[in-house]
C-alpha cells in the first residue's frame, strides 16, 4: 500500500514548496497518489503558483496526464518559476524510486513547452487524447509528451 512521505524542506533558496494536499483514490488523476504543493517565493512568502507530482505509472498518465502538473499565477509568469519548482519537486519523485517523469502539455502552451525544454526533458511526440476522458471533456484534445530523466541511472528494460 502506498505511503505518503513527509518532506521537511523543499527549496532552492528562491522558491519553496509547501504541501497543500495529499491526493489519493477518486481525488487523484487516474487514482495515482499525488502530492500537491503551493509554490512560495521565499523573499516575501508570496504564493506564486501550484505544482503536483503523481507517484506511479499508468498508461493514462504516461500517455496523456503526465506525472507533473503545474501552474504559475499570471502576474508571476516569466520568471521560470515552473521549471524551478519542477527541479525542487523531483526530490519527491526520487524518494519514491522514480527515475523519470512524463510531462504533458497542450501543443499551443508555449510556456509549458519551454519549461520542459529548460528541464532538459526530451520531446517524444504529440498524441490525441481519447474522447470521454476527463482531459478530453475539459477541452484538452491533444498532448505533447516529454520524458524527463531525473538521474543518470540506466533506464530499465
mmCIF file of C-alpha atoms in Angstrom:
data_model
loop_
_atom_site.group_PDB
_atom_site.id
_atom_site.type_symbol
_atom_site.label_atom_id
_atom_site.label_comp_id
_atom_site.label_asym_id
_atom_site.label_seq_id
_atom_site.Cartn_x
_atom_site.Cartn_y
_atom_site.Cartn_z
ATOM 1 C CA UNK A 1 0.000 0.000 0.000
ATOM 2 C CA UNK A 2 1.257 3.481 -0.864
ATOM 3 C CA UNK A 3 2.574 5.603 1.990
ATOM 4 C CA UNK A 4 2.923 9.372 1.666
ATOM 5 C CA UNK A 5 6.231 10.682 2.996
ATOM 6 C CA UNK A 6 6.933 13.870 4.913
ATOM 7 C CA UNK A 7 9.446 16.262 3.400
ATOM 8 C CA UNK A 8 10.793 18.804 5.913
ATOM 9 C CA UNK A 9 12.045 21.459 3.484
ATOM 10 C CA UNK A 10 11.759 21.570 -0.283
ATOM 11 C CA UNK A 11 13.514 24.696 -1.529
ATOM 12 C CA UNK A 12 16.147 26.060 -3.878
ATOM 13 C CA UNK A 13 16.554 29.266 -1.848
ATOM 14 C CA UNK A 14 14.395 31.314 -4.219
ATOM 15 C CA UNK A 15 11.264 29.180 -4.054
ATOM 16 C CA UNK A 16 9.914 26.699 -1.569
ATOM 17 C CA UNK A 17 7.169 24.133 -1.888
ATOM 18 C CA UNK A 18 4.577 23.893 0.879
ATOM 19 C CA UNK A 19 2.347 20.846 0.994
ATOM 20 C CA UNK A 20 -1.233 21.752 0.171
ATOM 21 C CA UNK A 21 -2.836 18.320 -0.103
ATOM 22 C CA UNK A 22 -2.246 14.601 -0.436
ATOM 23 C CA UNK A 23 -4.424 13.164 -3.191
ATOM 24 C CA UNK A 24 -5.434 9.523 -3.428
ATOM 25 C CA UNK A 25 -8.287 7.376 -4.637
ATOM 26 C CA UNK A 26 -11.014 9.144 -6.599
ATOM 27 C CA UNK A 27 -9.466 12.572 -5.844
ATOM 28 C CA UNK A 28 -6.292 11.708 -7.779
ATOM 29 C CA UNK A 29 -5.808 11.608 -11.555
ATOM 30 C CA UNK A 30 -6.233 8.005 -12.684
ATOM 31 C CA UNK A 31 -6.263 7.120 -8.947
ATOM 32 C CA UNK A 32 -2.485 7.590 -8.752
ATOM 33 C CA UNK A 33 -1.402 9.084 -5.389
ATOM 34 C CA UNK A 34 -0.160 12.656 -5.687
ATOM 35 C CA UNK A 35 1.415 15.396 -3.630
ATOM 36 C CA UNK A 36 0.014 18.871 -4.256
ATOM 37 C CA UNK A 37 2.174 21.849 -3.283
ATOM 38 C CA UNK A 38 1.910 25.615 -3.256
ATOM 39 C CA UNK A 39 4.873 27.352 -4.874
ATOM 40 C CA UNK A 40 6.024 30.094 -2.493
ATOM 41 C CA UNK A 41 8.566 32.815 -3.314
ATOM 42 C CA UNK A 42 10.953 32.857 -0.338
ATOM 43 C CA UNK A 43 11.884 36.553 -0.228
ATOM 44 C CA UNK A 44 8.343 37.742 0.523
ATOM 45 C CA UNK A 45 6.436 34.469 1.103
ATOM 46 C CA UNK A 46 4.188 35.171 -1.890
ATOM 47 C CA UNK A 47 2.150 32.281 -3.273
ATOM 48 C CA UNK A 48 3.060 32.292 -6.982
ATOM 49 C CA UNK A 49 1.509 29.036 -8.202
ATOM 50 C CA UNK A 50 0.916 25.333 -7.669
ATOM 51 C CA UNK A 51 2.622 22.095 -8.596
ATOM 52 C CA UNK A 52 1.782 18.445 -8.094
ATOM 53 C CA UNK A 53 3.602 15.200 -8.680
ATOM 54 C CA UNK A 54 1.872 11.866 -9.253
ATOM 55 C CA UNK A 55 3.696 8.854 -7.842
ATOM 56 C CA UNK A 56 3.157 5.816 -10.007
ATOM 57 C CA UNK A 57 2.690 4.753 -13.583
ATOM 58 C CA UNK A 58 -0.460 4.084 -15.520
ATOM 59 C CA UNK A 59 -0.980 4.074 -19.247
ATOM 60 C CA UNK A 60 -3.176 7.187 -18.970
ATOM 61 C CA UNK A 61 -0.544 9.148 -17.030
ATOM 62 C CA UNK A 62 2.297 8.166 -19.326
ATOM 63 C CA UNK A 63 0.344 8.974 -22.487
ATOM 64 C CA UNK A 64 -1.880 11.911 -21.536
ATOM 65 C CA UNK A 65 -1.875 13.182 -17.944
ATOM 66 C CA UNK A 66 1.803 13.193 -17.066
ATOM 67 C CA UNK A 67 3.453 12.861 -13.675
ATOM 68 C CA UNK A 68 3.748 16.595 -13.035
ATOM 69 C CA UNK A 69 1.163 19.355 -13.257
ATOM 70 C CA UNK A 70 1.995 22.993 -12.616
ATOM 71 C CA UNK A 71 0.566 26.469 -12.962
ATOM 72 C CA UNK A 72 2.027 29.875 -12.172
ATOM 73 C CA UNK A 73 -0.303 32.754 -11.393
ATOM 74 C CA UNK A 74 -0.415 35.159 -14.323
ATOM 75 C CA UNK A 75 1.188 38.112 -12.535
ATOM 76 C CA UNK A 76 4.235 35.958 -11.644
ATOM 77 C CA UNK A 77 4.847 34.323 -15.021
ATOM 78 C CA UNK A 78 8.083 34.918 -16.900
ATOM 79 C CA UNK A 79 10.480 34.067 -14.047
ATOM 80 C CA UNK A 80 10.951 30.336 -14.773
ATOM 81 C CA UNK A 81 9.088 29.502 -11.560
ATOM 82 C CA UNK A 82 7.523 26.376 -13.088
ATOM 83 C CA UNK A 83 10.913 24.955 -14.118
ATOM 84 C CA UNK A 84 12.430 25.851 -10.747
ATOM 85 C CA UNK A 85 9.528 24.192 -8.914
ATOM 86 C CA UNK A 86 9.923 21.069 -11.079
ATOM 87 C CA UNK A 87 13.595 20.881 -10.130
ATOM 88 C CA UNK A 88 12.607 21.058 -6.466
ATOM 89 C CA UNK A 89 9.767 18.527 -6.682
ATOM 90 C CA UNK A 90 11.923 15.929 -8.414
ATOM 91 C CA UNK A 91 13.301 15.047 -4.950
ATOM 92 C CA UNK A 92 9.823 13.799 -4.018
ATOM 93 C CA UNK A 93 9.731 11.523 -7.061
ATOM 94 C CA UNK A 94 13.272 10.285 -6.416
ATOM 95 C CA UNK A 95 12.354 9.495 -2.791
ATOM 96 C CA UNK A 96 9.694 7.148 -4.188
ATOM 97 C CA UNK A 97 12.144 5.417 -6.534
ATOM 98 C CA UNK A 98 11.086 7.175 -9.718
ATOM 99 C CA UNK A 99 13.941 7.936 -12.122
ATOM 100 C CA UNK A 100 11.984 9.513 -14.958
ATOM 101 C CA UNK A 101 8.824 11.560 -15.242
ATOM 102 C CA UNK A 102 6.452 12.200 -18.104
ATOM 103 C CA UNK A 103 5.292 15.785 -18.508
ATOM 104 C CA UNK A 104 2.450 16.582 -20.874
ATOM 105 C CA UNK A 105 1.052 19.872 -22.090
ATOM 106 C CA UNK A 106 -1.226 21.216 -24.768
ATOM 107 C CA UNK A 107 0.601 21.896 -28.053
ATOM 108 C CA UNK A 108 -0.365 25.585 -28.008
ATOM 109 C CA UNK A 109 1.009 26.076 -24.465
ATOM 110 C CA UNK A 110 4.335 27.614 -25.452
ATOM 111 C CA UNK A 111 5.294 28.486 -21.869
ATOM 112 C CA UNK A 112 4.878 24.895 -20.696
ATOM 113 C CA UNK A 113 6.822 23.570 -23.669
ATOM 114 C CA UNK A 114 9.654 25.983 -22.822
ATOM 115 C CA UNK A 115 9.549 24.776 -19.219
ATOM 116 C CA UNK A 116 10.070 21.196 -20.408
ATOM 117 C CA UNK A 117 12.984 22.304 -22.589
ATOM 118 C CA UNK A 118 14.597 24.186 -19.662
ATOM 119 C CA UNK A 119 14.415 20.995 -17.612
ATOM 120 C CA UNK A 120 16.186 19.045 -20.331
ATOM 121 C CA UNK A 121 13.118 16.876 -20.891
ATOM 122 C CA UNK A 122 13.060 15.202 -24.288
ATOM 123 C CA UNK A 123 10.121 15.824 -26.632
ATOM 124 C CA UNK A 124 8.723 12.435 -27.646
ATOM 125 C CA UNK A 125 5.538 13.103 -29.629
ATOM 126 C CA UNK A 126 2.061 14.637 -29.761
ATOM 127 C CA UNK A 127 -0.888 12.344 -29.099
ATOM 128 C CA UNK A 128 -4.652 12.657 -29.461
ATOM 129 C CA UNK A 129 -6.498 12.463 -26.135
ATOM 130 C CA UNK A 130 -9.276 9.833 -26.218
ATOM 131 C CA UNK A 131 -12.851 11.129 -26.253
ATOM 132 C CA UNK A 132 -14.707 10.639 -22.994
ATOM 133 C CA UNK A 133 -11.683 11.080 -20.734
ATOM 134 C CA UNK A 134 -11.522 13.801 -18.082
ATOM 135 C CA UNK A 135 -8.855 15.643 -20.093
ATOM 136 C CA UNK A 136 -10.870 15.498 -23.323
ATOM 137 C CA UNK A 137 -14.030 16.651 -21.547
ATOM 138 C CA UNK A 138 -12.265 19.767 -20.269
ATOM 139 C CA UNK A 139 -11.080 20.645 -23.776
ATOM 140 C CA UNK A 140 -7.628 19.056 -23.898
ATOM 141 C CA UNK A 141 -7.747 17.243 -27.247
ATOM 142 C CA UNK A 142 -4.017 16.783 -27.910
ATOM 143 C CA UNK A 143 -0.985 16.488 -25.645
ATOM 144 C CA UNK A 144 2.724 16.998 -26.206
ATOM 145 C CA UNK A 145 4.695 14.346 -24.357
ATOM 146 C CA UNK A 146 8.097 14.998 -22.793
ATOM 147 C CA UNK A 147 10.262 12.499 -20.922
ATOM 148 C CA UNK A 148 12.393 13.926 -18.110
ATOM 149 C CA UNK A 149 15.218 11.704 -16.841
ATOM 150 C CA UNK A 150 15.815 12.547 -13.172
ATOM 151 C CA UNK A 151 19.107 10.700 -12.800
ATOM 152 C CA UNK A 152 21.902 9.362 -14.929
ATOM 153 C CA UNK A 153 20.866 5.836 -13.998
ATOM 154 C CA UNK A 154 20.273 3.495 -16.923
ATOM 155 C CA UNK A 155 16.632 3.097 -17.892
ATOM 156 C CA UNK A 156 15.111 -0.285 -17.047
ATOM 157 C CA UNK A 157 14.237 -2.607 -19.899
#
